[in-house]
PDB file of C-alpha atoms and ligand atoms in Angstrom:
ATOM      1  CA  UNK C   1    -164.705  69.303 -42.248  1.00  0.00           C
ATOM      2  CA  UNK C   2    -162.305  68.880 -45.186  1.00  0.00           C
ATOM      3  CA  UNK C   3    -162.473  71.993 -47.046  1.00  0.00           C
ATOM      4  CA  UNK C   4    -159.408  74.728 -47.155  1.00  0.00           C
ATOM      5  CA  UNK C   5    -158.958  76.248 -43.854  1.00  0.00           C
ATOM      6  CA  UNK C   6    -160.998  79.229 -43.100  1.00  0.00           C
ATOM      7  CA  UNK C   7    -158.424  82.052 -42.312  1.00  0.00           C
ATOM      8  CA  UNK C   8    -159.706  84.502 -39.827  1.00  0.00           C
ATOM      9  CA  UNK C   9    -157.353  87.736 -39.060  1.00  0.00           C
ATOM     10  CA  UNK C  10    -157.454  89.343 -35.628  1.00  0.00           C
ATOM     11  CA  UNK C  11    -156.238  93.279 -36.508  1.00  0.00           C
ATOM     12  CA  UNK C  12    -155.987  96.324 -34.547  1.00  0.00           C
ATOM     13  CA  UNK C  13    -153.708  98.358 -32.788  1.00  0.00           C
ATOM     14  CA  UNK C  14    -151.359  97.225 -29.881  1.00  0.00           C
ATOM     15  CA  UNK C  15    -153.547  96.869 -26.570  1.00  0.00           C
ATOM     16  CA  UNK C  16    -156.909  96.476 -28.891  1.00  0.00           C
ATOM     17  CA  UNK C  17    -156.952  92.786 -27.540  1.00  0.00           C
ATOM     18  CA  UNK C  18    -155.996  90.630 -30.931  1.00  0.00           C
ATOM     19  CA  UNK C  19    -154.153  88.150 -28.892  1.00  0.00           C
ATOM     20  CA  UNK C  20    -156.386  87.955 -25.872  1.00  0.00           C
ATOM     21  CA  UNK C  21    -159.558  87.323 -28.358  1.00  0.00           C
ATOM     22  CA  UNK C  22    -157.763  84.918 -30.681  1.00  0.00           C
ATOM     23  CA  UNK C  23    -156.842  82.932 -27.550  1.00  0.00           C
ATOM     24  CA  UNK C  24    -160.191  82.721 -26.536  1.00  0.00           C
ATOM     25  CA  UNK C  25    -161.721  81.817 -30.116  1.00  0.00           C
ATOM     26  CA  UNK C  26    -158.523  79.119 -30.245  1.00  0.00           C
ATOM     27  CA  UNK C  27    -159.589  77.281 -27.317  1.00  0.00           C
ATOM     28  CA  UNK C  28    -163.263  77.284 -27.840  1.00  0.00           C
ATOM     29  CA  UNK C  29    -162.580  75.781 -31.439  1.00  0.00           C
ATOM     30  CA  UNK C  30    -159.878  73.242 -30.473  1.00  0.00           C
ATOM     31  CA  UNK C  31    -162.427  71.110 -28.871  1.00  0.00           C
ATOM     32  CA  UNK C  32    -163.975  69.806 -32.300  1.00  0.00           C
ATOM     33  CA  UNK C  33    -161.728  71.485 -34.708  1.00  0.00           C
ATOM     34  CA  UNK C  34    -157.983  71.690 -36.017  1.00  0.00           C
ATOM     35  CA  UNK C  35    -156.851  75.166 -35.832  1.00  0.00           C
ATOM     36  CA  UNK C  36    -153.380  76.776 -36.128  1.00  0.00           C
ATOM     37  CA  UNK C  37    -152.097  79.908 -35.237  1.00  0.00           C
ATOM     38  CA  UNK C  38    -149.979  82.185 -37.408  1.00  0.00           C
ATOM     39  CA  UNK C  39    -148.709  85.151 -35.915  1.00  0.00           C
ATOM     40  CA  UNK C  40    -146.930  87.972 -37.808  1.00  0.00           C
ATOM     41  CA  UNK C  41    -143.857  89.363 -35.897  1.00  0.00           C
ATOM     42  CA  UNK C  42    -143.420  92.704 -35.190  1.00  0.00           C
ATOM     43  CA  UNK C  43    -141.713  94.601 -38.149  1.00  0.00           C
ATOM     44  CA  UNK C  44    -138.645  96.678 -37.741  1.00  0.00           C
ATOM     45  CA  UNK C  45    -140.208  99.685 -39.505  1.00  0.00           C
ATOM     46  CA  UNK C  46    -139.345 101.844 -36.317  1.00  0.00           C
ATOM     47  CA  UNK C  47    -135.615 101.482 -37.355  1.00  0.00           C
ATOM     48  CA  UNK C  48    -136.371 103.024 -40.751  1.00  0.00           C
ATOM     49  CA  UNK C  49    -134.346 106.367 -41.249  1.00  0.00           C
ATOM     50  CA  UNK C  50    -132.901 108.361 -44.044  1.00  0.00           C
ATOM     51  CA  UNK C  51    -130.274 105.653 -45.230  1.00  0.00           C
ATOM     52  CA  UNK C  52    -131.916 104.272 -48.442  1.00  0.00           C
ATOM     53  CA  UNK C  53    -129.931 100.923 -48.462  1.00  0.00           C
ATOM     54  CA  UNK C  54    -130.799 100.420 -44.754  1.00  0.00           C
ATOM     55  CA  UNK C  55    -134.328 101.191 -45.486  1.00  0.00           C
ATOM     56  CA  UNK C  56    -134.598  98.706 -48.652  1.00  0.00           C
ATOM     57  CA  UNK C  57    -133.285  96.037 -45.989  1.00  0.00           C
ATOM     58  CA  UNK C  58    -136.033  96.706 -43.650  1.00  0.00           C
ATOM     59  CA  UNK C  59    -138.810  96.534 -46.416  1.00  0.00           C
ATOM     60  CA  UNK C  60    -137.225  93.210 -47.633  1.00  0.00           C
ATOM     61  CA  UNK C  61    -137.051  91.905 -43.905  1.00  0.00           C
ATOM     62  CA  UNK C  62    -140.997  92.979 -43.657  1.00  0.00           C
ATOM     63  CA  UNK C  63    -141.566  91.591 -46.985  1.00  0.00           C
ATOM     64  CA  UNK C  64    -140.154  88.126 -45.944  1.00  0.00           C
ATOM     65  CA  UNK C  65    -142.174  88.445 -42.881  1.00  0.00           C
ATOM     66  CA  UNK C  66    -145.275  88.565 -44.698  1.00  0.00           C
ATOM     67  CA  UNK C  67    -144.196  85.917 -47.541  1.00  0.00           C
ATOM     68  CA  UNK C  68    -143.206  83.440 -44.226  1.00  0.00           C
ATOM     69  CA  UNK C  69    -146.868  83.980 -43.301  1.00  0.00           C
ATOM     70  CA  UNK C  70    -148.420  83.308 -46.844  1.00  0.00           C
ATOM     71  CA  UNK C  71    -146.269  80.357 -47.221  1.00  0.00           C
ATOM     72  CA  UNK C  72    -147.207  79.082 -43.748  1.00  0.00           C
ATOM     73  CA  UNK C  73    -150.830  79.738 -45.009  1.00  0.00           C
ATOM     74  CA  UNK C  74    -150.301  77.836 -48.332  1.00  0.00           C
ATOM     75  CA  UNK C  75    -148.293  74.826 -46.671  1.00  0.00           C
ATOM     76  CA  UNK C  76    -151.044  74.044 -44.075  1.00  0.00           C
ATOM     77  CA  UNK C  77    -153.987  73.910 -46.645  1.00  0.00           C
ATOM     78  CA  UNK C  78    -156.098  70.788 -45.721  1.00  0.00           C
ATOM     79  CA  UNK C  79    -154.290  70.042 -42.681  1.00  0.00           C
ATOM     80  CA  UNK C  80    -156.690  72.690 -40.629  1.00  0.00           C
ATOM     81  CA  UNK C  81    -159.979  73.541 -40.444  1.00  0.00           C
ATOM     82  CA  UNK C  82    -159.359  77.125 -39.151  1.00  0.00           C
ATOM     83  CA  UNK C  83    -156.234  79.398 -39.314  1.00  0.00           C
ATOM     84  CA  UNK C  84    -156.310  81.966 -36.953  1.00  0.00           C
ATOM     85  CA  UNK C  85    -153.545  85.024 -37.805  1.00  0.00           C
ATOM     86  CA  UNK C  86    -152.659  87.473 -35.107  1.00  0.00           C
ATOM     87  CA  UNK C  87    -151.599  90.322 -37.662  1.00  0.00           C
ATOM     88  CA  UNK C  88    -151.820  90.151 -41.466  1.00  0.00           C
ATOM     89  CA  UNK C  89    -150.891  92.084 -44.517  1.00  0.00           C
ATOM     90  CA  UNK C  90    -153.329  94.708 -43.243  1.00  0.00           C
ATOM     91  CA  UNK C  91    -151.953  95.416 -40.393  1.00  0.00           C
ATOM     92  CA  UNK C  92    -148.195  95.507 -41.521  1.00  0.00           C
ATOM     93  CA  UNK C  93    -149.713  98.400 -43.844  1.00  0.00           C
ATOM     94  CA  UNK C  94    -151.396 100.457 -41.325  1.00  0.00           C
ATOM     95  CA  UNK C  95    -148.322 100.282 -38.986  1.00  0.00           C
ATOM     96  CA  UNK C  96    -146.374 101.287 -42.483  1.00  0.00           C
ATOM     97  CA  UNK C  97    -148.576 104.346 -42.632  1.00  0.00           C
ATOM     98  CA  UNK C  98    -147.557 105.144 -39.293  1.00  0.00           C
ATOM     99  CA  UNK C  99    -144.042 105.355 -40.055  1.00  0.00           C
ATOM    100  CA  UNK C 100    -144.679 107.307 -43.337  1.00  0.00           C
ATOM    101  CA  UNK C 101    -144.545 104.408 -45.822  1.00  0.00           C
ATOM    102  CA  UNK C 102    -146.867 104.832 -48.725  1.00  0.00           C
ATOM    103  CA  UNK C 103    -148.976 101.951 -48.179  1.00  0.00           C
ATOM    104  CA  UNK C 104    -150.406 101.821 -51.711  1.00  0.00           C
ATOM    105  CA  UNK C 105    -147.011 101.080 -53.093  1.00  0.00           C
ATOM    106  CA  UNK C 106    -146.546  98.136 -51.010  1.00  0.00           C
ATOM    107  CA  UNK C 107    -149.941  96.706 -51.686  1.00  0.00           C
ATOM    108  CA  UNK C 108    -149.148  96.724 -55.274  1.00  0.00           C
ATOM    109  CA  UNK C 109    -146.025  94.914 -54.463  1.00  0.00           C
ATOM    110  CA  UNK C 110    -147.237  92.155 -52.174  1.00  0.00           C
ATOM    111  CA  UNK C 111    -151.140  91.495 -52.572  1.00  0.00           C
ATOM    112  CA  UNK C 112    -150.278  88.795 -55.511  1.00  0.00           C
ATOM    113  CA  UNK C 113    -149.141  86.194 -53.374  1.00  0.00           C
ATOM    114  CA  UNK C 114    -151.543  86.832 -50.222  1.00  0.00           C
ATOM    115  CA  UNK C 115    -154.452  84.623 -49.662  1.00  0.00           C
ATOM    116  CA  UNK C 116    -157.947  86.731 -49.150  1.00  0.00           C
ATOM    117  CA  UNK C 117    -158.973  86.097 -45.598  1.00  0.00           C
ATOM    118  CA  UNK C 118    -162.319  84.835 -44.760  1.00  0.00           C
ATOM    119  CA  UNK C 119    -162.826  87.163 -42.143  1.00  0.00           C
ATOM    120  CA  UNK C 120    -160.849  89.961 -40.645  1.00  0.00           C
ATOM    121  CA  UNK C 121    -161.734  91.228 -37.318  1.00  0.00           C
ATOM    122  CA  UNK C 122    -160.879  94.846 -36.603  1.00  0.00           C
ATOM    123  CA  UNK C 123    -160.687  95.812 -33.027  1.00  0.00           C
ATOM    124  CA  UNK C 124    -161.469  99.110 -32.691  1.00  0.00           C
ATOM    125  CA  UNK C 125    -160.430 100.645 -29.482  1.00  0.00           C
ATOM    126  CA  UNK C 126    -159.917 104.273 -28.189  1.00  0.00           C
ATOM    127  CA  UNK C 127    -156.337 104.842 -28.251  1.00  0.00           C
ATOM    128  CA  UNK C 128    -155.878 105.802 -24.487  1.00  0.00           C
ATOM    129  CA  UNK C 129    -157.652 102.834 -23.706  1.00  0.00           C
ATOM    130  CA  UNK C 130    -155.043 100.494 -25.423  1.00  0.00           C
ATOM    131  CA  UNK C 131    -152.256 102.613 -23.912  1.00  0.00           C
ATOM    132  CA  UNK C 132    -153.820 101.838 -20.420  1.00  0.00           C
ATOM    133  CA  UNK C 133    -154.116  98.067 -21.256  1.00  0.00           C
ATOM    134  CA  UNK C 134    -150.504  98.268 -22.816  1.00  0.00           C
ATOM    135  CA  UNK C 135    -149.224  99.596 -19.700  1.00  0.00           C
ATOM    136  CA  UNK C 136    -151.074  96.956 -17.058  1.00  0.00           C
ATOM    137  CA  UNK C 137    -149.730  94.246 -19.456  1.00  0.00           C
ATOM    138  CA  UNK C 138    -146.906  91.799 -18.461  1.00  0.00           C
ATOM    139  CA  UNK C 139    -144.622  91.906 -21.172  1.00  0.00           C
ATOM    140  CA  UNK C 140    -144.053  95.843 -20.779  1.00  0.00           C
ATOM    141  CA  UNK C 141    -144.182  98.463 -23.289  1.00  0.00           C
ATOM    142  CA  UNK C 142    -142.246  98.726 -27.158  1.00  0.00           C
ATOM    143  CA  UNK C 143    -140.941 101.967 -28.556  1.00  0.00           C
ATOM    144  CA  UNK C 144    -143.567 102.773 -30.961  1.00  0.00           C
ATOM    145  CA  UNK C 145    -146.520 102.109 -28.229  1.00  0.00           C
ATOM    146  CA  UNK C 146    -147.108 105.785 -27.414  1.00  0.00           C
ATOM    147  CA  UNK C 147    -150.295 107.931 -28.189  1.00  0.00           C
ATOM    148  CA  UNK C 148    -148.757 109.586 -31.234  1.00  0.00           C
ATOM    149  CA  UNK C 149    -147.937 106.387 -32.867  1.00  0.00           C
ATOM    150  CA  UNK C 150    -150.906 104.518 -31.844  1.00  0.00           C
ATOM    151  CA  UNK C 151    -153.235 107.275 -33.418  1.00  0.00           C
ATOM    152  CA  UNK C 152    -151.505 107.151 -36.799  1.00  0.00           C
ATOM    153  CA  UNK C 153    -151.658 103.654 -37.048  1.00  0.00           C
ATOM    154  CA  UNK C 154    -155.382 103.587 -36.093  1.00  0.00           C
ATOM    155  CA  UNK C 155    -155.811 106.329 -38.986  1.00  0.00           C
ATOM    156  CA  UNK C 156    -153.885 103.784 -41.107  1.00  0.00           C
ATOM    157  CA  UNK C 157    -156.289 101.219 -40.347  1.00  0.00           C
ATOM    158  CA  UNK C 158    -158.944 103.331 -41.049  1.00  0.00           C
ATOM    159  CA  UNK C 159    -157.578 104.431 -44.277  1.00  0.00           C
ATOM    160  CA  UNK C 160    -157.014 100.899 -45.236  1.00  0.00           C
ATOM    161  CA  UNK C 161    -159.768  98.561 -44.172  1.00  0.00           C
ATOM    162  CA  UNK C 162    -162.263  99.265 -46.599  1.00  0.00           C
ATOM    163  CA  UNK C 163    -160.629  98.066 -49.513  1.00  0.00           C
ATOM    164  CA  UNK C 164    -160.113  94.585 -47.696  1.00  0.00           C
ATOM    165  CA  UNK C 165    -162.813  92.383 -48.209  1.00  0.00           C
ATOM    166  CA  UNK C 166    -164.777  90.078 -45.427  1.00  0.00           C
ATOM    167  CA  UNK C 167    -164.167  92.929 -42.635  1.00  0.00           C
ATOM    168  CA  UNK C 168    -165.898  93.129 -39.554  1.00  0.00           C
ATOM    169  CA  UNK C 169    -165.440  96.003 -36.889  1.00  0.00           C
ATOM    170  CA  UNK C 170    -165.707  94.980 -33.548  1.00  0.00           C
ATOM    171  CA  UNK C 171    -166.151  97.291 -30.679  1.00  0.00           C
ATOM    172  CA  UNK C 172    -163.152  96.580 -28.427  1.00  0.00           C
ATOM    173  CA  UNK C 173    -163.961  99.113 -25.627  1.00  0.00           C
ATOM    174  CA  UNK C 174    -165.763  96.669 -23.896  1.00  0.00           C
ATOM    175  CA  UNK C 175    -165.040  93.430 -21.494  1.00  0.00           C
ATOM    176  CA  UNK C 176    -163.205  90.256 -22.717  1.00  0.00           C
ATOM    177  CA  UNK C 177    -166.475  88.393 -22.568  1.00  0.00           C
ATOM    178  CA  UNK C 178    -168.254  90.898 -24.802  1.00  0.00           C
ATOM    179  CA  UNK C 179    -165.992  90.861 -27.421  1.00  0.00           C
ATOM    180  CA  UNK C 180    -165.695  87.256 -27.319  1.00  0.00           C
ATOM    181  CA  UNK C 181    -169.293  87.047 -27.774  1.00  0.00           C
ATOM    182  CA  UNK C 182    -169.245  89.344 -30.470  1.00  0.00           C
ATOM    183  CA  UNK C 183    -166.509  87.411 -32.290  1.00  0.00           C
ATOM    184  CA  UNK C 184    -168.604  84.345 -32.186  1.00  0.00           C
ATOM    185  CA  UNK C 185    -171.736  85.918 -33.303  1.00  0.00           C
ATOM    186  CA  UNK C 186    -169.873  87.291 -36.282  1.00  0.00           C
ATOM    187  CA  UNK C 187    -168.242  83.826 -37.238  1.00  0.00           C
ATOM    188  CA  UNK C 188    -172.064  82.606 -37.146  1.00  0.00           C
ATOM    189  CA  UNK C 189    -173.509  85.173 -38.900  1.00  0.00           C
ATOM    190  CA  UNK C 190    -170.768  84.823 -41.603  1.00  0.00           C
ATOM    191  CA  UNK C 191    -171.502  81.354 -41.762  1.00  0.00           C
ATOM    192  CA  UNK C 192    -167.926  80.302 -40.704  1.00  0.00           C
ATOM    193  CA  UNK C 193    -169.331  77.892 -38.139  1.00  0.00           C
ATOM    194  CA  UNK C 194    -172.742  76.661 -37.234  1.00  0.00           C
ATOM    195  CA  UNK C 195    -172.539  77.078 -33.424  1.00  0.00           C
ATOM    196  CA  UNK C 196    -170.243  76.592 -30.609  1.00  0.00           C
TER     197      UNK C 196
HETATM  198  P1  ADP V   1    -153.171  93.066 -28.734  1.00  0.00           P
HETATM  199  O1  ADP V   1    -152.815  91.533 -28.922  1.00  0.00           O
HETATM  200  O2  ADP V   1    -153.897  93.887 -29.507  1.00  0.00           O
HETATM  201  O3  ADP V   1    -151.625  94.080 -28.253  1.00  0.00           O
HETATM  202  P2  ADP V   1    -153.465  92.046 -25.941  1.00  0.00           P
HETATM  203  O4  ADP V   1    -154.577  90.976 -26.387  1.00  0.00           O
HETATM  204  O5  ADP V   1    -152.112  91.553 -25.619  1.00  0.00           O
HETATM  205  O6  ADP V   1    -153.460  93.023 -27.266  1.00  0.00           O
HETATM  206  O7  ADP V   1    -154.125  92.970 -24.800  1.00  0.00           O
HETATM  207  C1  ADP V   1    -153.492  93.866 -24.143  1.00  0.00           C
HETATM  208  C2  ADP V   1    -153.646  93.818 -22.665  1.00  0.00           C
HETATM  209  O8  ADP V   1    -155.172  94.266 -22.139  1.00  0.00           O
HETATM  210  C3  ADP V   1    -153.360  92.550 -21.982  1.00  0.00           C
HETATM  211  O9  ADP V   1    -152.740  92.484 -20.715  1.00  0.00           O
HETATM  212  C4  ADP V   1    -154.693  91.845 -21.721  1.00  0.00           C
HETATM  213  O10 ADP V   1    -154.644  91.137 -20.713  1.00  0.00           O
HETATM  214  C5  ADP V   1    -155.666  93.250 -21.695  1.00  0.00           C
HETATM  215  N1  ADP V   1    -156.809  93.120 -22.134  1.00  0.00           N
HETATM  216  C6  ADP V   1    -157.427  92.555 -23.441  1.00  0.00           C
HETATM  217  N2  ADP V   1    -158.776  92.696 -23.593  1.00  0.00           N
HETATM  218  C7  ADP V   1    -159.256  93.404 -22.550  1.00  0.00           C
HETATM  219  C8  ADP V   1    -160.668  93.643 -22.219  1.00  0.00           C
HETATM  220  N3  ADP V   1    -161.361  93.582 -23.157  1.00  0.00           N
HETATM  221  N4  ADP V   1    -160.551  94.367 -21.235  1.00  0.00           N
HETATM  222  C9  ADP V   1    -159.676  94.820 -20.296  1.00  0.00           C
HETATM  223  N5  ADP V   1    -158.315  94.078 -20.592  1.00  0.00           N
HETATM  224  C10 ADP V   1    -158.296  93.428 -21.823  1.00  0.00           C
END
C-alpha cells in the first residue's frame, strides 16, 4: 500500500471497549500492514468551574491535545497504511457536552484543521454494563466515571454522531469476539481492507 493512511476512529463512552477493540484490530493488521496508534489523552474538562480564566486555560489545553493529534496524523502521512485513533474530536465534543460546554462553538473553532476519518466506529453500550466493565478493569475508576456523567456523555455522542461522516454504530453489549467480528466486517464492507 502506498496511499495515505486510512484513519479509523474508536469512539464511545468509557468502558465501551474502545481500547480493547483497537488493540485486537491492531494486532491483526500488524501482520501485513504498517499501523500507528494515536490516542487523545483524557481532557481535564472535569476541572472546569466558574473561573473564566481557568476555563479558558482548560479549553486551550484541550485544544492543544486535539491539535497534537491532528499534527501527528499529518506528520505520519505516507509512513503508515492505517492509523487507529483511540478517541477523536467527536469524543472530546461528546464529553464537552457532559460538562455543559456548548459543542457547536467548539466544532466551529476546531474543525478546520481536523482530518475527516475514513471510518468512525461508535461503540454503543448500555451505561450500566459500561460501568460494570469499568469496575472490573485493572486501572480503577476515574472521577467522571459515574452513571450521571456517562449518560450525559452518551447523549452527547447521540447528538453529535450524525454530523460526522463515515460512521458505523457497533453494538458493544456483546462479547469481545462478536464485536471484533463486526469491526472486521465493517472494514471489509467499507472497502478499507479486502480481507483479514
Ligand atoms: P474503553 O477504552 O472504551 O474505556 P476498555 O476497552 O478499556 O474500554 O474496556 C473496559 C473494560 O472492559 C476492560 O477491563 C476490558 O477488558 C473489558 N471489556 C472490554 N470489552 C468487553 C466485552 N465485550 N465483554 C466483557 N468485557 C469487556
